mmCIF file of C-alpha atoms in Angstrom:
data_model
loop_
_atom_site.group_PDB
_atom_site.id
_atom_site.type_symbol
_atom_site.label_atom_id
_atom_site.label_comp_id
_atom_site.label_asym_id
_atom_site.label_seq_id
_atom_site.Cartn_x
_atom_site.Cartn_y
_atom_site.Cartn_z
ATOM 1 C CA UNK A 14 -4.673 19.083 8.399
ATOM 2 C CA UNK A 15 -2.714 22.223 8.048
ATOM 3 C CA UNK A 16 -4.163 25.388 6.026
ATOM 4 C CA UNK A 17 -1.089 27.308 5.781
ATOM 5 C CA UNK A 18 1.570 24.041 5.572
ATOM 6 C CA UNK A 19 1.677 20.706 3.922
ATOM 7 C CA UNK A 20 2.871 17.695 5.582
ATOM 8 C CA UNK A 21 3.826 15.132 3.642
ATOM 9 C CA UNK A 22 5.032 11.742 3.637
ATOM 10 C CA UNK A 23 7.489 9.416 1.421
ATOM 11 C CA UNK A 24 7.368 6.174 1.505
ATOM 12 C CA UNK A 25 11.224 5.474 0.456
ATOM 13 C CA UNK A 26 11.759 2.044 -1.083
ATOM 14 C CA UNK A 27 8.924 -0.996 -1.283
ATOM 15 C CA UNK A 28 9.469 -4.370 -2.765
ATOM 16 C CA UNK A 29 5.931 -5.772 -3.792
ATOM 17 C CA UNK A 30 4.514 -8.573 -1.843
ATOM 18 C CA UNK A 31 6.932 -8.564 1.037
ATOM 19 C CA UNK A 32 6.493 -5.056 2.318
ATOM 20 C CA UNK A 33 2.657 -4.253 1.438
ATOM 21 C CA UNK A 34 0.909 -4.407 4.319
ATOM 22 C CA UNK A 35 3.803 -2.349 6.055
ATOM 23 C CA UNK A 36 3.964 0.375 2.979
ATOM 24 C CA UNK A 37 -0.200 0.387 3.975
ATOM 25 C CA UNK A 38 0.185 1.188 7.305
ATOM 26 C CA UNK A 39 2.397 3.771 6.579
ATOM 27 C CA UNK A 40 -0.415 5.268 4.791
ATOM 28 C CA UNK A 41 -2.782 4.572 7.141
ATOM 29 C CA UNK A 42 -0.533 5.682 9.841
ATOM 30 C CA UNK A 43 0.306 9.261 7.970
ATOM 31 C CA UNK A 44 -3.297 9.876 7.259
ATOM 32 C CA UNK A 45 -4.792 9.298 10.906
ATOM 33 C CA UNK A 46 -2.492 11.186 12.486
ATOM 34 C CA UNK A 47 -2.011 14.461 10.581
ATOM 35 C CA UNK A 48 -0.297 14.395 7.433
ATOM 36 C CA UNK A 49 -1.919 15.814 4.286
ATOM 37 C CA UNK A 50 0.114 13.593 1.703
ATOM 38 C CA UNK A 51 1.035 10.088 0.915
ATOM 39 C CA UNK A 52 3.586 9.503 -2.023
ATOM 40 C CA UNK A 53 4.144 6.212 -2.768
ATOM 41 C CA UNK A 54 6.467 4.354 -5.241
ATOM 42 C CA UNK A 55 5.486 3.320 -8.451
ATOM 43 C CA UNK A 56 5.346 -0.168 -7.035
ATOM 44 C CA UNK A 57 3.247 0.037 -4.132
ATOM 45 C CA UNK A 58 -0.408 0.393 -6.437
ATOM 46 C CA UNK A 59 -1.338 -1.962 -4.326
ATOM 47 C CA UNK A 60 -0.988 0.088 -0.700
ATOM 48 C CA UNK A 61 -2.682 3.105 -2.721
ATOM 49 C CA UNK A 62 -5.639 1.529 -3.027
ATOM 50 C CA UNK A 63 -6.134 0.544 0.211
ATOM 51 C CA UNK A 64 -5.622 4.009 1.415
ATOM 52 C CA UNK A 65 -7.489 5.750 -0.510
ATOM 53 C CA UNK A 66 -10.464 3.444 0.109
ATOM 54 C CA UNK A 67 -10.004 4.256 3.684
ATOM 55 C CA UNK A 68 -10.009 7.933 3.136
ATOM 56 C CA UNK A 69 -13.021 7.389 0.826
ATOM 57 C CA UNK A 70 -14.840 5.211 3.308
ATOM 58 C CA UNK A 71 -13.722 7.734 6.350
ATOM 59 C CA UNK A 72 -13.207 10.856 5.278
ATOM 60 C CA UNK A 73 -10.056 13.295 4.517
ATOM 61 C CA UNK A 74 -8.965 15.246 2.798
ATOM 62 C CA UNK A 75 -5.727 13.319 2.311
ATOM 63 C CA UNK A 76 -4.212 12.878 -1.373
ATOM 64 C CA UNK A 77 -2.274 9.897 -2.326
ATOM 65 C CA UNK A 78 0.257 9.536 -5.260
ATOM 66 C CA UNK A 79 2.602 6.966 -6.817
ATOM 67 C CA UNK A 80 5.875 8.148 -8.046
ATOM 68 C CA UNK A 81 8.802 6.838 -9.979
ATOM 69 C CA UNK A 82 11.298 9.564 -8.842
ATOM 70 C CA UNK A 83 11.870 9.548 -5.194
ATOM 71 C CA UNK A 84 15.428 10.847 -5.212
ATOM 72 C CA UNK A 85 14.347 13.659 -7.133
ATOM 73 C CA UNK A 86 11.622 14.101 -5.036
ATOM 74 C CA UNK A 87 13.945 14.217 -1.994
ATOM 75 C CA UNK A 88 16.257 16.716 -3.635
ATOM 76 C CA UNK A 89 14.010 19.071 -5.028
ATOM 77 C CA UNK A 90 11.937 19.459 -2.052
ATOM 78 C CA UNK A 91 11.236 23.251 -1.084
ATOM 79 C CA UNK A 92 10.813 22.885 2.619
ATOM 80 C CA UNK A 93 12.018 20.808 5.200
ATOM 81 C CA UNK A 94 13.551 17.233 4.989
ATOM 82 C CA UNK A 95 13.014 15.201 7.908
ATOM 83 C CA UNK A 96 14.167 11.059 8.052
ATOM 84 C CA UNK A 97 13.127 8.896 10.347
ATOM 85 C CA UNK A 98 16.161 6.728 10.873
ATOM 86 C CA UNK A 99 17.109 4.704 13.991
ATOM 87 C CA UNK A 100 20.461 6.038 13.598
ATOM 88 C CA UNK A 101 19.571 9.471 13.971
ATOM 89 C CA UNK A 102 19.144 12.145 16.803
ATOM 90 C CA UNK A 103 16.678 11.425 19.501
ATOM 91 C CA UNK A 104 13.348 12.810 18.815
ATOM 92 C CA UNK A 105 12.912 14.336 22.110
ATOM 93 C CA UNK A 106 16.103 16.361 21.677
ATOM 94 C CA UNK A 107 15.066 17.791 18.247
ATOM 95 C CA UNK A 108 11.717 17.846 18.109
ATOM 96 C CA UNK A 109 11.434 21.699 19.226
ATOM 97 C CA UNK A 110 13.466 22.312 16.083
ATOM 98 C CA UNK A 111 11.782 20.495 13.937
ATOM 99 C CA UNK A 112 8.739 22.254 14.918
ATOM 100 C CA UNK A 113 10.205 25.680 15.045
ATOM 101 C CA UNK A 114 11.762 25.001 11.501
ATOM 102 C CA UNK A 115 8.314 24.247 9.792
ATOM 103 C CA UNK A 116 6.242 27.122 12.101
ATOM 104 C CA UNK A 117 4.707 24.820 14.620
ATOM 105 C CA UNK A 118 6.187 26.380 17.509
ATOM 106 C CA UNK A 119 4.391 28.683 19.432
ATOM 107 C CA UNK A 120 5.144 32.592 19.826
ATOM 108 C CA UNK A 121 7.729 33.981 22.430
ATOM 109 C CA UNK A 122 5.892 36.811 24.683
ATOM 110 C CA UNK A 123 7.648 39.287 22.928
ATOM 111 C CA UNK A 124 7.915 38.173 19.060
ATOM 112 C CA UNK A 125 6.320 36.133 15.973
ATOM 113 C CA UNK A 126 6.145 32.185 15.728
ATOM 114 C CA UNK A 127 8.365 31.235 12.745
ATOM 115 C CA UNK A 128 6.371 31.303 9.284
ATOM 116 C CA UNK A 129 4.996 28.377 8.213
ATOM 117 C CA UNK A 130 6.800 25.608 5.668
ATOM 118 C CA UNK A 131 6.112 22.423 4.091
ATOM 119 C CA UNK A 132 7.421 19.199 5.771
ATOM 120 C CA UNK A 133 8.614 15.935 3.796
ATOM 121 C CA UNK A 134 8.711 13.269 5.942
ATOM 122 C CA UNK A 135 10.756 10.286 4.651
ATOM 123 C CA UNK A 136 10.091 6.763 5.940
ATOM 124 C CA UNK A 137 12.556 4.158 4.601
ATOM 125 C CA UNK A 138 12.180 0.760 3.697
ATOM 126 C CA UNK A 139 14.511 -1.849 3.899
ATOM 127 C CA UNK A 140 17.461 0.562 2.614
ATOM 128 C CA UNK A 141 17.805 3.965 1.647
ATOM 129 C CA UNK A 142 21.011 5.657 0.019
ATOM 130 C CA UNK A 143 23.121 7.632 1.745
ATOM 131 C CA UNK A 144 22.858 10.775 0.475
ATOM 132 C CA UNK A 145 19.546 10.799 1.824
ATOM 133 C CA UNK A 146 20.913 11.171 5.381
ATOM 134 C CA UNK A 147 22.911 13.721 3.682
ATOM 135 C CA UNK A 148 20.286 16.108 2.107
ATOM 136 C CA UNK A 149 17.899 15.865 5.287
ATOM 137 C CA UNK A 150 17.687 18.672 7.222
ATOM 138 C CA UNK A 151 17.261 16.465 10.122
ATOM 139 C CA UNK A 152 17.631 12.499 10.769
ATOM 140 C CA UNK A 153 15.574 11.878 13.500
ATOM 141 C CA UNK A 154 15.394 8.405 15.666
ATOM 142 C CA UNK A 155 12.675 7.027 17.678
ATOM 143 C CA UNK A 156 14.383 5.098 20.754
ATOM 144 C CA UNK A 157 17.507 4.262 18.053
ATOM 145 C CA UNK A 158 16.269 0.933 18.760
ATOM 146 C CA UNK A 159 15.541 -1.779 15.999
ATOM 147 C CA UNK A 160 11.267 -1.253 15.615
ATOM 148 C CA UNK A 161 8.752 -0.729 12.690
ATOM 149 C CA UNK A 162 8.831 2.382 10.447
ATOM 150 C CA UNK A 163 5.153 2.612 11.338
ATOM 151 C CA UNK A 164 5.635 3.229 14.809
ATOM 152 C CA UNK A 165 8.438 5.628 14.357
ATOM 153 C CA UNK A 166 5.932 7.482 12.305
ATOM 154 C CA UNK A 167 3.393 7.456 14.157
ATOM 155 C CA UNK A 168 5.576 8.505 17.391
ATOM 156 C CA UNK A 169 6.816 11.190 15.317
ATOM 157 C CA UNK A 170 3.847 12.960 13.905
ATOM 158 C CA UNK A 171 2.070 12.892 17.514
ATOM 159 C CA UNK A 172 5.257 14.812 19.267
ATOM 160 C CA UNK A 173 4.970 16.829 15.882
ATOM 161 C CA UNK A 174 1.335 18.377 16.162
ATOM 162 C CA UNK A 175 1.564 17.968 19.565
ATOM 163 C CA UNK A 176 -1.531 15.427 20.437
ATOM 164 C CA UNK A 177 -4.011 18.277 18.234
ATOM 165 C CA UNK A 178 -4.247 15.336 15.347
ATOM 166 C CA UNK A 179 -6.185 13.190 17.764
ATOM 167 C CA UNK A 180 -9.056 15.409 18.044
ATOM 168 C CA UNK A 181 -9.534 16.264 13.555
ATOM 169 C CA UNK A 182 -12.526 16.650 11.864
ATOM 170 C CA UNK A 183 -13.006 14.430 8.752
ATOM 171 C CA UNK A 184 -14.834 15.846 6.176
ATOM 172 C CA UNK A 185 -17.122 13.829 3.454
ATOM 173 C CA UNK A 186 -16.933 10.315 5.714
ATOM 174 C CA UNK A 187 -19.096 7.669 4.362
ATOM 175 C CA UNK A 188 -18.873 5.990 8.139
ATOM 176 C CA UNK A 189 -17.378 6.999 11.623
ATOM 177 C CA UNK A 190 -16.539 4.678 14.399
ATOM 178 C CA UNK A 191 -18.267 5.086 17.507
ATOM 179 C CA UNK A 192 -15.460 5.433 20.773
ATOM 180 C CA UNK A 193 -17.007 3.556 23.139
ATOM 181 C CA UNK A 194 -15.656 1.294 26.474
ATOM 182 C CA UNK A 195 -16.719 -2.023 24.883
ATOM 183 C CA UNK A 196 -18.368 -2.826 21.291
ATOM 184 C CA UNK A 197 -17.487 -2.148 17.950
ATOM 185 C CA UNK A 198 -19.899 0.307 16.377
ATOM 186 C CA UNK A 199 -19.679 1.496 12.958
ATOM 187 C CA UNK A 200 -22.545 4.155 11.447
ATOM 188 C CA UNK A 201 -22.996 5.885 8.411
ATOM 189 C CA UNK A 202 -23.198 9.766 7.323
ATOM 190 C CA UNK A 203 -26.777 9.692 8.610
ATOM 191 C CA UNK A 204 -25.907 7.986 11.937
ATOM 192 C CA UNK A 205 -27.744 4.776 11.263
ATOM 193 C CA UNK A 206 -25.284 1.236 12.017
ATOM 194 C CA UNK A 207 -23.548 0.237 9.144
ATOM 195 C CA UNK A 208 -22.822 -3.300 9.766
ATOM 196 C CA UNK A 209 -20.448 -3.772 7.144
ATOM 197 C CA UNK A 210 -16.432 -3.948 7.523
ATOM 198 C CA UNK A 211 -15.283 -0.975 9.395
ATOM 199 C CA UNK A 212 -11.697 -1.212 7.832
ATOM 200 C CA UNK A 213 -9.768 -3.504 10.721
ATOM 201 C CA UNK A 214 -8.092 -5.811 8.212
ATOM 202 C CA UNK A 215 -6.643 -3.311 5.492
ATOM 203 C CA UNK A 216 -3.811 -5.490 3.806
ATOM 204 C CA UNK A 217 -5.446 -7.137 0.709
ATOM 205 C CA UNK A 218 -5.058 -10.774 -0.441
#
């Protein structure tokens, strides 16, 4: 979504069968609300197919990976590190940093907004190391009140961009959804009604 920044987010952690249709709306959830990047583990094949039929079916760009090396991943990161934790400082206290750390904020008066860099956003899973909360630049909490990772996320990357996500382009969409008070209409590229599934029920059997 961002030509002069990458956002991207990490998955931390899945264990197959129990946590795929969370780990897939974590995807889903990063890609329709901003982020450029999904990285996966290894494990989650699964979840990475289901995403990147939705960005196929929908439109993007947004890239999906699976990786075996998440810590490394973590460490060698050459940006900043932000992990959304319920144990960690209240988003609405640090999320003017954040922004101002990766070049979202805006421009004093008198002066330059800060230059643009890269974002990793880490989203655990049922339990991340602690070194993790160690090498983040920030640990950030949503309410710091047990909920999903997928609304944490998604909480996150609107206060992030600031509501602008809501209103992308998608480029190379097969189908768009129609907003509209009541119905559920679906067309294709060419605007004709595509009556075929528009992507409600993305978990797999």
């Amino acid at each position: 979504m961002n030509d002069a920044r990458e956002v991207v987010v990490l998955r931390y952690g899945h264990r197959p069968g129990r946590d795929d249709r969370m780990t897939t709306h974590v995807g889903l959830t990063a890609r329709a609300l901003g982020a450029d990047r999904l990285i996966l583990p290894d494990n989650a094949g699964q979840s990475a197919e289901t995403v990147r039929d939705i960005t196929g079916r929908f439109g993007g760009p947004f890239a999906v990976e699976l990786r075996g090396d998440q810590k490394a991943i973590v460490k060698n990161f050459e940006g900043v590190v932000v992990h959304l934790t319920m144990y960690g400082e209240r988003v609405q206290d640090v999320e003017a940093e954040v922004r101002e750390a990766v070049g979202l904020d805006e421009p004093e008066v008198i002066g330059e907004a800060s230059p643009p860099r890269d974002l990793l956003l880490v989203v655990g899973g049922e339990k991340v190391p602690w070194a993790l909360y160690e090498r983040a630049d920030f640990n950030v909490g949503v309410t710091n009140q047990p909920h999903s990772e997928v609304a944490g996320l998604a909480v996150f990357l609107d206060r992030l961009f600031e509501g602008a996500e809501l209103d992308r382009e998608w480029e190379n969409a097969d189908r768009r959804v129609v907003p509209e008070a009541t119905g559920k209409t679906v067309v294709d590229a060419e605007g004709e009604s595509d009556d075929g599934d528009a992507g409600e029920n993305t978990e797999r059997d």
